[in-house]
mmCIF file of C-alpha atoms and ligand atoms in Angstrom:
data_model
loop_
_atom_site.group_PDB
_atom_site.id
_atom_site.type_symbol
_atom_site.label_atom_id
_atom_site.label_comp_id
_atom_site.label_asym_id
_atom_site.label_seq_id
_atom_site.Cartn_x
_atom_site.Cartn_y
_atom_site.Cartn_z
ATOM 1 C CA MET A 45 0.000 0.000 0.000
ATOM 2 C CA THR A 46 1.165 3.558 -0.688
ATOM 3 C CA GLY A 47 -1.468 5.750 0.953
ATOM 4 C CA PRO A 48 -3.240 8.054 1.179
ATOM 5 C CA VAL A 49 -4.329 7.420 4.757
ATOM 6 C CA ALA A 50 -6.876 9.958 5.943
ATOM 7 C CA PHE A 51 -6.900 11.296 9.473
ATOM 8 C CA LEU A 52 -10.657 10.792 9.568
ATOM 9 C CA ASN A 53 -12.817 9.102 6.989
ATOM 10 C CA LEU A 54 -16.296 10.562 7.189
ATOM 11 C CA PRO A 55 -17.176 9.520 3.599
ATOM 12 C CA ALA A 56 -16.536 5.854 4.480
ATOM 13 C CA GLN A 57 -18.686 6.143 7.592
ATOM 14 C CA GLN A 58 -21.413 7.792 5.537
ATOM 15 C CA ARG A 59 -21.401 4.974 3.001
ATOM 16 C CA ARG A 60 -21.638 2.435 5.805
ATOM 17 C CA LEU A 61 -24.605 4.213 7.433
ATOM 18 C CA ALA A 62 -26.238 5.583 4.276
ATOM 19 C CA GLU A 63 -29.591 3.891 4.679
ATOM 20 C CA ALA A 64 -30.062 4.705 8.332
ATOM 21 C CA LEU A 65 -29.028 8.323 7.794
ATOM 22 C CA LYS A 66 -31.358 8.717 4.847
ATOM 23 C CA GLY A 67 -34.273 7.187 6.715
ATOM 24 C CA ARG A 68 -33.751 9.484 9.695
ATOM 25 C CA VAL A 69 -33.398 12.640 7.579
ATOM 26 C CA GLU A 70 -36.445 11.776 5.492
ATOM 27 C CA GLN A 71 -38.544 11.518 8.649
ATOM 28 C CA VAL A 72 -37.581 15.070 9.580
ATOM 29 C CA LEU A 73 -38.329 16.318 6.085
ATOM 30 C CA ALA A 74 -41.732 14.660 6.371
ATOM 31 C CA HIS A 75 -42.778 16.230 9.689
ATOM 32 C CA CYS A 76 -40.956 19.572 9.241
ATOM 33 C CA GLN A 77 -40.493 20.210 12.977
ATOM 34 C CA PHE A 78 -37.040 21.624 12.465
ATOM 35 C CA ILE A 79 -36.703 23.230 15.886
ATOM 36 C CA LEU A 80 -36.928 20.946 18.950
ATOM 37 C CA GLY A 81 -38.679 18.270 16.919
ATOM 38 C CA PRO A 82 -39.273 14.698 18.146
ATOM 39 C CA GLU A 83 -35.733 13.580 17.195
ATOM 40 C CA VAL A 84 -34.293 16.079 19.690
ATOM 41 C CA THR A 85 -36.345 14.559 22.497
ATOM 42 C CA GLU A 86 -35.429 11.040 21.376
ATOM 43 C CA LEU A 87 -31.751 11.921 21.209
ATOM 44 C CA GLU A 88 -31.894 13.469 24.685
ATOM 45 C CA GLN A 89 -33.418 10.267 26.058
ATOM 46 C CA GLU A 90 -30.796 8.140 24.339
ATOM 47 C CA LEU A 91 -27.889 10.321 25.473
ATOM 48 C CA ALA A 92 -29.102 10.272 29.080
ATOM 49 C CA ARG A 93 -29.489 6.504 28.929
ATOM 50 C CA TYR A 94 -26.092 6.056 27.358
ATOM 51 C CA GLY A 95 -24.289 8.372 29.779
ATOM 52 C CA GLY A 96 -26.309 7.120 32.744
ATOM 53 C CA SER A 97 -27.399 10.633 33.702
ATOM 54 C CA ARG A 98 -30.896 11.787 34.727
ATOM 55 C CA HIS A 99 -31.021 14.489 32.062
ATOM 56 C CA ALA A 100 -29.539 15.324 28.681
ATOM 57 C CA ILE A 101 -30.146 18.710 27.078
ATOM 58 C CA ALA A 102 -29.244 18.902 23.391
ATOM 59 C CA VAL A 103 -27.632 22.192 22.415
ATOM 60 C CA SER A 104 -26.014 23.955 19.470
ATOM 61 C CA SER A 105 -22.350 23.171 20.245
ATOM 62 C CA GLY A 106 -19.906 22.016 22.887
ATOM 63 C CA THR A 107 -18.885 25.639 23.350
ATOM 64 C CA ASP A 108 -22.443 26.780 24.046
ATOM 65 C CA ALA A 109 -22.862 23.838 26.403
ATOM 66 C CA LEU A 110 -19.859 25.056 28.430
ATOM 67 C CA LEU A 111 -21.066 28.655 28.307
ATOM 68 C CA MET A 112 -24.499 27.704 29.630
ATOM 69 C CA THR A 113 -23.143 25.623 32.490
ATOM 70 C CA LEU A 114 -21.085 28.623 33.629
ATOM 71 C CA MET A 115 -24.007 31.050 33.119
ATOM 72 C CA ALA A 116 -26.130 28.784 35.304
ATOM 73 C CA GLU A 117 -23.563 29.215 38.123
ATOM 74 C CA ASN A 118 -23.528 33.013 37.668
ATOM 75 C CA ILE A 119 -19.842 32.963 36.791
ATOM 76 C CA GLY A 120 -18.737 36.501 35.993
ATOM 77 C CA PRO A 121 -16.390 39.378 36.802
ATOM 78 C CA GLY A 122 -14.158 38.974 39.843
ATOM 79 C CA MET A 123 -14.207 35.167 39.623
ATOM 80 C CA ALA A 124 -11.493 32.685 38.678
ATOM 81 C CA VAL A 125 -12.109 29.487 36.729
ATOM 82 C CA PHE A 126 -9.344 26.848 36.736
ATOM 83 C CA LEU A 127 -8.727 24.817 33.595
ATOM 84 C CA PRO A 128 -5.863 22.961 31.898
ATOM 85 C CA ALA A 129 -3.621 25.088 29.685
ATOM 86 C CA PHE A 130 -3.360 22.231 27.180
ATOM 87 C CA THR A 131 -6.844 22.075 25.681
ATOM 88 C CA TYR A 132 -8.901 23.566 22.876
ATOM 89 C CA THR A 133 -9.605 27.286 23.121
ATOM 90 C CA ALA A 134 -13.352 26.730 23.673
ATOM 91 C CA THR A 135 -12.722 25.592 27.261
ATOM 92 C CA ALA A 136 -11.201 28.969 28.127
ATOM 93 C CA GLU A 137 -12.993 31.414 25.856
ATOM 94 C CA VAL A 138 -16.358 30.884 27.554
ATOM 95 C CA VAL A 139 -14.800 32.020 30.847
ATOM 96 C CA LEU A 140 -13.665 35.293 29.298
ATOM 97 C CA LEU A 141 -16.946 35.788 27.452
ATOM 98 C CA LEU A 142 -18.592 35.936 30.883
ATOM 99 C CA GLY A 143 -16.029 38.412 32.224
ATOM 100 C CA ALA A 144 -14.356 35.914 34.563
ATOM 101 C CA VAL A 145 -10.635 35.060 34.597
ATOM 102 C CA PRO A 146 -9.292 31.727 33.285
ATOM 103 C CA VAL A 147 -6.516 30.362 35.507
ATOM 104 C CA PHE A 148 -4.377 28.014 33.451
ATOM 105 C CA VAL A 149 -3.150 24.813 35.096
ATOM 106 C CA ASP A 150 -0.297 22.529 33.989
ATOM 107 C CA ILE A 151 -0.763 18.941 32.794
ATOM 108 C CA GLU A 152 0.762 15.504 33.370
ATOM 109 C CA PRO A 153 3.333 14.603 30.703
ATOM 110 C CA ARG A 154 2.262 10.985 30.086
ATOM 111 C CA THR A 155 -1.540 11.250 30.136
ATOM 112 C CA PHE A 156 -1.829 14.890 28.953
ATOM 113 C CA GLN A 157 -4.495 15.386 31.665
ATOM 114 C CA ILE A 158 -4.685 18.200 34.237
ATOM 115 C CA SER A 159 -2.075 18.015 37.024
ATOM 116 C CA ILE A 160 -3.682 18.021 40.457
ATOM 117 C CA ASN A 161 -0.449 19.326 42.015
ATOM 118 C CA SER A 162 -0.406 22.248 39.649
ATOM 119 C CA LEU A 163 -4.122 22.872 40.310
ATOM 120 C CA LYS A 164 -3.436 23.096 44.049
ATOM 121 C CA LYS A 165 -0.535 25.486 43.508
ATOM 122 C CA ARG A 166 -2.550 27.670 41.140
ATOM 123 C CA TYR A 167 -5.427 27.771 43.620
ATOM 124 C CA HIS A 168 -3.146 28.890 46.467
ATOM 125 C CA HIS A 169 -1.571 31.493 44.206
ATOM 126 C CA VAL A 170 -4.989 32.975 43.387
ATOM 127 C CA MET A 171 -6.009 32.919 47.053
ATOM 128 C CA THR A 172 -2.769 34.620 48.116
ATOM 129 C CA GLU A 173 -3.037 37.336 45.509
ATOM 130 C CA GLY A 174 -6.658 37.963 46.464
ATOM 131 C CA VAL A 175 -7.578 39.766 43.233
ATOM 132 C CA VAL A 176 -10.191 37.292 41.992
ATOM 133 C CA ARG A 177 -12.245 34.718 43.872
ATOM 134 C CA PRO A 178 -11.876 31.031 42.931
ATOM 135 C CA ALA A 179 -15.282 29.905 41.655
ATOM 136 C CA ALA A 180 -15.065 26.866 39.373
ATOM 137 C CA ILE A 181 -12.931 24.179 37.748
ATOM 138 C CA ILE A 182 -13.451 22.903 34.230
ATOM 139 C CA GLY A 183 -11.965 19.407 33.941
ATOM 140 C CA VAL A 184 -11.217 18.272 30.386
ATOM 141 C CA ASP A 185 -10.981 14.657 29.195
ATOM 142 C CA LEU A 186 -8.241 15.352 26.733
ATOM 143 C CA PHE A 187 -8.062 13.201 23.590
ATOM 144 C CA GLY A 188 -10.874 10.986 24.892
ATOM 145 C CA GLN A 189 -9.293 9.721 28.132
ATOM 146 C CA PRO A 190 -10.885 10.654 31.463
ATOM 147 C CA ALA A 191 -9.407 13.429 33.577
ATOM 148 C CA PRO A 192 -8.582 12.443 37.203
ATOM 149 C CA TRP A 193 -12.201 12.924 38.268
ATOM 150 C CA ASP A 194 -11.901 11.514 41.800
ATOM 151 C CA GLU A 195 -9.094 13.931 42.639
ATOM 152 C CA LEU A 196 -10.879 16.813 40.928
ATOM 153 C CA ASN A 197 -14.045 16.075 42.892
ATOM 154 C CA ASN A 198 -12.130 15.863 46.175
ATOM 155 C CA PHE A 199 -10.454 19.180 45.521
ATOM 156 C CA ALA A 200 -13.707 20.823 44.423
ATOM 157 C CA SER A 201 -15.482 19.730 47.593
ATOM 158 C CA GLU A 202 -12.571 20.776 49.853
ATOM 159 C CA THR A 203 -12.548 24.238 48.309
ATOM 160 C CA GLY A 204 -16.248 24.688 47.508
ATOM 161 C CA LEU A 205 -15.552 25.144 43.792
ATOM 162 C CA VAL A 206 -18.124 24.186 41.164
ATOM 163 C CA LEU A 207 -16.869 21.345 38.941
ATOM 164 C CA ILE A 208 -17.808 21.182 35.251
ATOM 165 C CA ALA A 209 -16.729 18.301 32.976
ATOM 166 C CA ASP A 210 -15.733 19.214 29.441
ATOM 167 C CA CYS A 211 -16.272 15.832 27.758
ATOM 168 C CA ALA A 212 -16.213 17.285 24.241
ATOM 169 C CA GLN A 213 -13.642 14.661 23.240
ATOM 170 C CA SER A 214 -14.626 11.776 25.489
ATOM 171 C CA PHE A 215 -18.293 10.869 25.174
ATOM 172 C CA GLY A 216 -18.403 7.074 25.223
ATOM 173 C CA ALA A 217 -15.330 6.748 27.472
ATOM 174 C CA SER A 218 -15.616 5.295 30.950
ATOM 175 C CA TYR A 219 -13.991 6.013 34.269
ATOM 176 C CA LYS A 220 -13.728 3.396 37.006
ATOM 177 C CA GLY A 221 -16.304 1.238 35.295
ATOM 178 C CA ARG A 222 -18.889 3.997 34.681
ATOM 179 C CA LYS A 223 -19.580 5.798 31.431
ATOM 180 C CA LEU A 224 -18.605 9.456 31.662
ATOM 181 C CA GLY A 225 -21.646 11.593 32.329
ATOM 182 C CA HIS A 226 -21.801 12.198 36.040
ATOM 183 C CA GLU A 227 -18.348 12.985 37.316
ATOM 184 C CA ALA A 228 -19.297 16.632 37.775
ATOM 185 C CA LEU A 229 -22.320 18.861 38.295
ATOM 186 C CA ALA A 230 -22.630 19.083 34.516
ATOM 187 C CA THR A 231 -20.944 17.229 31.664
ATOM 188 C CA THR A 232 -20.690 18.982 28.323
ATOM 189 C CA LEU A 233 -20.456 17.141 24.997
ATOM 190 C CA SER A 234 -19.553 18.218 21.480
ATOM 191 C CA PHE A 235 -20.891 16.671 18.301
ATOM 192 C CA PHE A 236 -18.470 18.514 16.027
ATOM 193 C CA PRO A 237 -18.111 16.250 12.951
ATOM 194 C CA SER A 238 -14.641 14.985 13.887
ATOM 195 C CA LYS A 239 -15.647 13.897 17.391
ATOM 196 C CA PRO A 240 -16.221 10.166 18.088
ATOM 197 C CA LEU A 241 -19.968 10.905 17.992
ATOM 198 C CA GLY A 242 -20.083 13.642 15.376
ATOM 199 C CA GLY A 243 -22.977 15.278 13.540
ATOM 200 C CA TYR A 244 -23.081 16.894 10.132
ATOM 201 C CA GLY A 245 -22.560 20.362 11.543
ATOM 202 C CA ASP A 246 -22.236 21.838 15.010
ATOM 203 C CA GLY A 247 -23.941 20.321 18.002
ATOM 204 C CA GLY A 248 -23.513 19.519 21.662
ATOM 205 C CA ALA A 249 -25.287 18.467 24.837
ATOM 206 C CA ILE A 250 -25.243 18.859 28.596
ATOM 207 C CA LEU A 251 -25.671 15.855 30.876
ATOM 208 C CA THR A 252 -26.650 16.349 34.500
ATOM 209 C CA ASP A 253 -28.291 14.511 37.380
ATOM 210 C CA ASP A 254 -29.567 17.785 38.863
ATOM 211 C CA ASP A 255 -33.261 18.445 38.092
ATOM 212 C CA GLU A 256 -33.115 22.188 38.736
ATOM 213 C CA LYS A 257 -30.012 22.718 36.645
ATOM 214 C CA ALA A 258 -31.535 20.700 33.818
ATOM 215 C CA ALA A 259 -34.553 23.031 33.777
ATOM 216 C CA LEU A 260 -32.233 26.034 33.874
ATOM 217 C CA TYR A 261 -30.144 24.761 30.937
ATOM 218 C CA ARG A 262 -33.336 24.202 28.923
ATOM 219 C CA SER A 263 -34.384 27.757 29.634
ATOM 220 C CA LEU A 264 -30.934 29.175 28.795
ATOM 221 C CA ARG A 265 -30.789 27.380 25.439
ATOM 222 C CA SER A 266 -34.091 28.997 24.409
ATOM 223 C CA HIS A 267 -33.611 32.711 25.184
ATOM 224 C CA GLY A 268 -34.203 32.284 28.910
ATOM 225 C CA GLU A 269 -37.844 31.392 28.432
ATOM 226 C CA GLY A 270 -39.991 30.216 31.334
ATOM 227 C CA LYS A 271 -42.927 27.821 31.209
ATOM 228 C CA GLU A 272 -44.552 29.799 28.401
ATOM 229 C CA ARG A 273 -42.880 30.630 25.107
ATOM 230 C CA TYR A 274 -42.983 34.427 25.565
ATOM 231 C CA ASP A 275 -42.331 34.427 29.300
ATOM 232 C CA VAL A 276 -38.756 35.705 29.513
ATOM 233 C CA GLN A 277 -37.328 34.713 32.878
ATOM 234 C CA ARG A 278 -33.657 35.432 32.271
ATOM 235 C CA ILE A 279 -31.136 36.396 29.640
ATOM 236 C CA GLY A 280 -30.379 33.337 27.566
ATOM 237 C CA LEU A 281 -29.128 32.241 24.180
ATOM 238 C CA ASN A 282 -30.366 30.708 20.986
ATOM 239 C CA ALA A 283 -28.466 27.482 21.539
ATOM 240 C CA ARG A 284 -30.768 24.652 20.510
ATOM 241 C CA LEU A 285 -29.665 21.592 18.566
ATOM 242 C CA ASP A 286 -31.336 21.400 15.128
ATOM 243 C CA THR A 287 -33.754 18.519 14.644
ATOM 244 C CA LEU A 288 -31.829 17.481 11.512
ATOM 245 C CA GLN A 289 -28.626 17.150 13.534
ATOM 246 C CA ALA A 290 -30.454 15.093 16.148
ATOM 247 C CA ALA A 291 -31.653 12.776 13.374
ATOM 248 C CA ILE A 292 -28.096 12.282 12.086
ATOM 249 C CA LEU A 293 -26.797 11.670 15.602
ATOM 250 C CA LEU A 294 -29.496 9.084 16.322
ATOM 251 C CA ALA A 295 -28.410 7.090 13.281
ATOM 252 C CA LYS A 296 -24.793 7.279 14.441
ATOM 253 C CA LEU A 297 -25.595 6.477 18.067
ATOM 254 C CA ASP A 298 -26.970 3.099 16.952
ATOM 255 C CA VAL A 299 -23.465 2.021 15.905
ATOM 256 C CA PHE A 300 -21.510 4.093 18.418
ATOM 257 C CA ASP A 301 -20.422 1.199 20.635
ATOM 258 C CA GLU A 302 -19.182 -0.782 17.627
ATOM 259 C CA GLU A 303 -17.264 2.255 16.430
ATOM 260 C CA LEU A 304 -15.707 2.787 19.851
ATOM 261 C CA ALA A 305 -14.576 -0.841 19.848
ATOM 262 C CA LYS A 306 -12.943 -0.307 16.448
ATOM 263 C CA ARG A 307 -11.150 2.789 17.717
ATOM 264 C CA GLU A 308 -9.936 0.773 20.712
ATOM 265 C CA ALA A 309 -8.652 -1.963 18.364
ATOM 266 C CA VAL A 310 -6.658 0.608 16.365
ATOM 267 C CA ALA A 311 -5.183 2.015 19.588
ATOM 268 C CA ARG A 312 -4.158 -1.487 20.708
ATOM 269 C CA TYR A 313 -2.565 -2.177 17.357
ATOM 270 C CA TYR A 314 -0.522 1.022 17.553
ATOM 271 C CA ASP A 315 0.358 0.283 21.190
ATOM 272 C CA ALA A 316 1.650 -3.143 20.221
ATOM 273 C CA HIS A 317 3.523 -2.301 17.033
ATOM 274 C CA LEU A 318 4.938 1.198 17.119
ATOM 275 C CA PRO A 319 8.717 1.355 17.588
ATOM 276 C CA GLU A 320 10.134 2.202 20.998
ATOM 277 C CA ILE A 321 11.144 5.751 20.127
ATOM 278 C CA VAL A 322 7.464 6.630 19.822
ATOM 279 C CA GLN A 323 5.940 7.075 23.269
ATOM 280 C CA ARG A 324 2.376 5.775 23.407
ATOM 281 C CA PRO A 325 -0.351 7.674 25.234
ATOM 282 C CA GLU A 326 -0.443 6.336 28.788
ATOM 283 C CA ARG A 327 -3.832 4.943 29.644
ATOM 284 C CA VAL A 328 -5.604 6.403 32.637
ATOM 285 C CA GLN A 329 -6.003 3.541 35.125
ATOM 286 C CA GLU A 330 -9.357 1.747 35.413
ATOM 287 C CA SER A 331 -10.711 3.664 32.473
ATOM 288 C CA ARG A 332 -11.505 3.320 28.830
ATOM 289 C CA SER A 333 -10.793 6.014 26.267
ATOM 290 C CA ALA A 334 -13.114 7.124 23.476
ATOM 291 C CA TRP A 335 -9.926 7.568 21.395
ATOM 292 C CA ALA A 336 -10.950 10.870 19.842
ATOM 293 C CA VAL A 337 -7.219 11.308 19.285
ATOM 294 C CA TYR A 338 -4.299 8.850 19.449
ATOM 295 C CA CYS A 339 -1.523 11.182 20.430
ATOM 296 C CA VAL A 340 2.062 9.959 20.705
ATOM 297 C CA SER A 341 5.103 11.931 21.776
ATOM 298 C CA LEU A 342 8.660 11.952 20.498
ATOM 299 C CA PRO A 343 11.781 12.717 22.533
ATOM 300 C CA ALA A 344 12.471 16.046 20.809
ATOM 301 C CA ARG A 345 11.014 18.490 18.330
ATOM 302 C CA ALA A 346 13.477 17.536 15.582
ATOM 303 C CA GLU A 347 12.341 13.914 15.751
ATOM 304 C CA ARG A 348 8.668 14.833 15.867
ATOM 305 C CA ASP A 349 9.006 17.122 12.844
ATOM 306 C CA SER A 350 11.050 14.561 10.958
ATOM 307 C CA LEU A 351 8.490 11.811 11.624
ATOM 308 C CA ARG A 352 5.678 14.110 10.579
ATOM 309 C CA GLN A 353 7.464 14.946 7.362
ATOM 310 C CA THR A 354 8.011 11.255 6.615
ATOM 311 C CA LEU A 355 4.319 10.569 7.182
ATOM 312 C CA THR A 356 3.379 13.422 4.844
ATOM 313 C CA GLU A 357 5.752 12.096 2.178
ATOM 314 C CA HIS A 358 4.005 8.742 2.487
ATOM 315 C CA HIS A 359 0.581 10.404 2.233
ATOM 316 C CA ILE A 360 -0.343 9.595 5.820
ATOM 317 C CA ALA A 361 -2.236 12.395 7.540
ATOM 318 C CA SER A 362 -1.207 13.463 11.045
ATOM 319 C CA ALA A 363 -1.949 16.443 13.285
ATOM 320 C CA ILE A 364 -0.450 18.425 16.127
ATOM 321 C CA TYR A 365 -2.760 18.907 19.081
ATOM 322 C CA TYR A 366 -1.885 21.470 20.317
ATOM 323 C CA PRO A 367 1.082 23.402 18.956
ATOM 324 C CA LYS A 368 0.878 25.927 21.828
ATOM 325 C CA PRO A 369 -0.779 25.874 25.241
ATOM 326 C CA LEU A 370 -3.548 28.436 25.621
ATOM 327 C CA HIS A 371 -1.662 30.830 27.904
ATOM 328 C CA LYS A 372 0.933 31.259 25.133
ATOM 329 C CA GLN A 373 -1.680 32.114 22.504
ATOM 330 C CA PRO A 374 -1.953 35.801 21.560
ATOM 331 C CA ALA A 375 -5.621 35.933 22.606
ATOM 332 C CA TYR A 376 -4.855 34.827 26.167
ATOM 333 C CA LYS A 377 -1.511 36.364 26.965
ATOM 334 C CA ASN A 378 -3.044 39.366 28.733
ATOM 335 C CA TYR A 379 -5.103 37.058 30.929
ATOM 336 C CA HIS A 380 -2.256 34.911 32.194
ATOM 337 C CA ASP A 381 -0.369 35.825 35.358
ATOM 338 C CA GLY A 382 3.013 34.881 33.893
ATOM 339 C CA VAL A 383 3.471 31.715 35.963
ATOM 340 C CA SER A 384 5.397 29.058 34.054
ATOM 341 C CA LEU A 385 3.544 25.826 33.203
ATOM 342 C CA PRO A 386 6.508 23.781 31.972
ATOM 343 C CA VAL A 387 4.828 20.580 30.823
ATOM 344 C CA ALA A 388 2.078 22.323 28.846
ATOM 345 C CA GLU A 389 4.705 24.656 27.383
ATOM 346 C CA ALA A 390 6.973 21.830 26.212
ATOM 347 C CA MET A 391 4.318 19.448 24.942
ATOM 348 C CA GLY A 392 3.588 21.272 21.689
ATOM 349 C CA ASP A 393 7.082 20.348 20.484
ATOM 350 C CA TYR A 394 6.713 16.602 21.068
ATOM 351 C CA VAL A 395 3.174 15.550 20.280
ATOM 352 C CA LEU A 396 1.879 13.961 17.117
ATOM 353 C CA ALA A 397 -1.608 12.576 16.518
ATOM 354 C CA LEU A 398 -1.909 9.541 14.233
ATOM 355 C CA PRO A 399 -4.947 8.534 12.166
ATOM 356 C CA ILE A 400 -7.610 6.791 14.246
ATOM 357 C CA HIS A 401 -11.216 6.188 13.241
ATOM 358 C CA PRO A 402 -13.586 3.234 12.903
ATOM 359 C CA ASP A 403 -13.007 2.844 9.159
ATOM 360 C CA LEU A 404 -9.205 2.673 9.308
ATOM 361 C CA THR A 405 -8.500 -0.636 7.573
ATOM 362 C CA GLU A 406 -5.983 -3.205 8.820
ATOM 363 C CA GLU A 407 -3.957 -2.508 5.702
ATOM 364 C CA GLU A 408 -3.896 1.196 6.477
ATOM 365 C CA GLN A 409 -2.923 0.552 10.101
ATOM 366 C CA ALA A 410 -0.098 -1.720 8.971
ATOM 367 C CA TYR A 411 1.075 0.898 6.476
ATOM 368 C CA VAL A 412 1.174 3.602 9.186
ATOM 369 C CA VAL A 413 3.170 1.335 11.510
ATOM 370 C CA THR A 414 5.584 0.126 8.807
ATOM 371 C CA THR A 415 6.246 3.678 7.694
ATOM 372 C CA ILE A 416 6.981 4.732 11.275
ATOM 373 C CA ARG A 417 9.209 1.704 11.891
ATOM 374 C CA LYS A 418 11.214 2.463 8.744
ATOM 375 C CA TRP A 419 11.570 6.047 9.878
ATOM 376 C CA ALA A 420 12.740 4.816 13.306
ATOM 377 C CA ASP A 421 15.357 2.544 11.679
ATOM 378 C CA HIS A 422 16.659 5.596 9.905
ATOM 379 C CA TYR A 423 17.039 7.237 13.280
ATOM 380 C CA GLY A 424 18.965 4.165 14.442
ATOM 381 C CA ARG A 425 16.767 3.570 17.462
ATOM 382 C CA SER A 426 14.530 0.776 16.323
ATOM 383 C CA PRO A 427 14.202 -2.051 18.860
HETATM 384 C C1 LIG B 1360 -11.876 20.101 24.723
HETATM 385 C C2 LIG B 1360 -12.929 20.780 23.902
HETATM 386 N N1 LIG B 1360 -13.813 21.599 24.520
HETATM 387 C C3 LIG B 1360 -14.786 22.211 23.844
HETATM 388 C C4 LIG B 1360 -14.926 22.054 22.482
HETATM 389 C C5 LIG B 1360 -15.961 22.836 21.771
HETATM 390 O O1 LIG B 1360 -16.895 22.068 21.090
HETATM 391 P P1 LIG B 1360 -17.642 22.641 19.818
HETATM 392 O O2 LIG B 1360 -16.681 22.664 18.693
HETATM 393 O O3 LIG B 1360 -18.781 21.686 19.620
HETATM 394 O O4 LIG B 1360 -18.144 24.006 20.161
HETATM 395 C C6 LIG B 1360 -14.040 21.214 21.804
HETATM 396 C C7 LIG B 1360 -14.148 20.951 20.373
HETATM 397 O O5 LIG B 1360 -13.977 21.248 19.408
HETATM 398 C C8 LIG B 1360 -13.006 20.563 22.523
HETATM 399 O O6 LIG B 1360 -12.133 19.762 21.906
#
């Protein structure tokens, strides 16, 4: 085989699910309830069942889901929200949109997840400075693996901070034998097309076990409306999930577990066959990843860039998540207190994400591994 190997293969998935997708979309076209139609309710029931939460509220994106969970806690000026520096910008931008201050926390080098030690230090720093009041933590399940939820929960209860779970990348993963969906007050999901459960456009959801919060999120997603349509109880958003997206997601949810198993099989294959120079993502103990991303790291930037170039020459797609931690991005530099976060700062030089998706054939997997092994031989470090 000579490539190309796509990073994601949505056309292949679409061919596989064509009939189910068509049937679902045709039903929506037949009833024409494009806003909060029956598929939205059905999807909410299915998501709640799948995640094991009391409620699921389907919304317009993972970003809006995060924004609403913070709005519901009245997060605003004078408050600090702790979050990992090594994540997608959406996790932090919602904090600033509400006038609060994001406090960036370092990560663990092998799992890429938030460092509890760094969180404690950052919390004490904020308390000592006394400029803003610690209010919340957003935990992120980076690349599909669970964050250290037990430790995050312990710290949140010791300090009285609200804990929100950004599961944009990890829906379908499990932590200590339970599907992610109730490790925090609210769990936010993204259905961006490249996510393990992805729609054909933007979409998201909030999972919660709290009845009052669920009602509040429903109100916030529809302009703050109360029991009646034109009863405006609060300032809200237009953040509903389209019925058509719900229909697509229902068709995909039917095969979601099979697809997760295929992602897991690809991860195991890479784990078993990549050469030693390529450091595999360390699995979080007693947990199962959704494998949104299979991210390896190399010992130095030169090796990472060289491997990436070799993959490109062999028509194998790869990606760098994330080239820079958020506090080093131009948009955030004025909101960071200057504290060094060494792991998050170094990681952008070492990481490389390899193709992983349910339609990656065995031949393609073997081609990726062989190409990397040949590259490693060239570096003289093959086992
Ligand atoms: C960690 C994380 N949080 C939040 C989001 C935002 O999700 P969305 O793109 O659906 O707004 C994303 C996804 O893109 C993400 O990866």
